[in-house]
Coordinates of C-alpha atoms in Angstrom, one line a residue:
M27 CA 51.8 145.3 135.8
P28 CA 50.9 141.3 136.3
N29 CA 50.9 139.7 139.8
H30 CA 53.4 136.8 139.3
N31 CA 53.0 136.0 143.0
K32 CA 49.8 133.8 142.5
S33 CA 49.9 130.8 145.0
K34 CA 49.0 127.5 143.9
P35 CA 45.8 125.9 144.7
D36 CA 46.0 123.7 148.3
D37 CA 46.2 120.2 146.6
R38 CA 46.1 117.8 149.4
S39 CA 44.5 115.0 147.3
D40 CA 47.7 112.8 147.6
N41 CA 48.8 113.7 151.3
V42 CA 47.7 110.5 152.6
E43 CA 50.6 108.8 149.9
K44 CA 53.0 111.1 150.7
I45 CA 52.9 110.6 154.2
Q46 CA 52.9 107.1 154.1
S47 CA 55.9 107.3 151.8
T48 CA 57.7 109.5 154.3
I49 CA 56.8 106.8 157.3
Q50 CA 58.4 104.0 155.0
N51 CA 61.5 106.2 154.4
T52 CA 61.8 106.9 158.2
I53 CA 61.5 103.4 159.3
K54 CA 64.0 102.2 156.6
N55 CA 66.3 104.8 158.1
M56 CA 65.7 103.4 161.5
E57 CA 66.6 99.8 160.4
E58 CA 69.8 101.4 159.0
A59 CA 70.4 102.9 162.0
E60 CA 70.3 99.9 164.0
E61 CA 72.3 98.2 161.8
S62 CA 75.1 100.5 162.1
M63 CA 75.0 100.4 166.0
A64 CA 76.9 97.0 165.7
N65 CA 79.8 99.3 164.0
A66 CA 79.5 102.2 166.2
D67 CA 82.8 103.3 167.4
S68 CA 81.8 104.1 171.1
P69 CA 78.9 103.9 173.6
Q70 CA 78.0 107.6 173.3
Q71 CA 77.4 106.8 169.6
Q72 CA 75.4 104.0 170.2
E73 CA 73.1 106.1 172.6
E74 CA 73.0 108.8 170.0
I75 CA 71.7 106.5 167.5
K76 CA 69.1 105.0 170.0
A77 CA 68.0 108.6 170.8
K78 CA 67.7 109.6 167.3
N79 CA 65.5 106.3 166.4
E80 CA 63.4 107.3 169.5
R81 CA 62.6 110.6 168.1
R82 CA 61.9 108.9 164.7
R83 CA 59.2 106.9 166.2
Q84 CA 57.6 109.8 167.9
S85 CA 57.6 111.5 164.4
I86 CA 56.3 108.4 162.8
Q87 CA 53.3 108.2 165.3
G88 CA 52.8 111.8 164.5
M89 CA 52.9 111.3 160.9
R90 CA 50.3 108.1 161.2
E91 CA 48.0 110.2 163.0
E92 CA 48.2 112.8 160.3
A93 CA 47.6 110.4 157.9
S94 CA 44.5 109.1 159.4
D95 CA 43.4 112.7 159.7
E96 CA 44.0 113.5 156.2
A97 CA 42.3 110.2 154.9
R98 CA 39.3 111.1 156.9
D99 CA 39.1 114.7 155.7
Q100 CA 39.0 113.4 152.1

């Protein structure tokens, strides 16, 4: 009986590009969220947007460090 559960080889050759793309998408989302704050219904909604963008900033920093590590390892 053949084994159909073979894993694919770990191809990390394009990880830096994928991370950079994710960073760009996250930045775009942050910009869109900033624009939407002008139309926020309440101060609470504005605070939620600010908090989410702060989490995005932290994620971007982590992704940049990861991209740097990946580039160094290639």
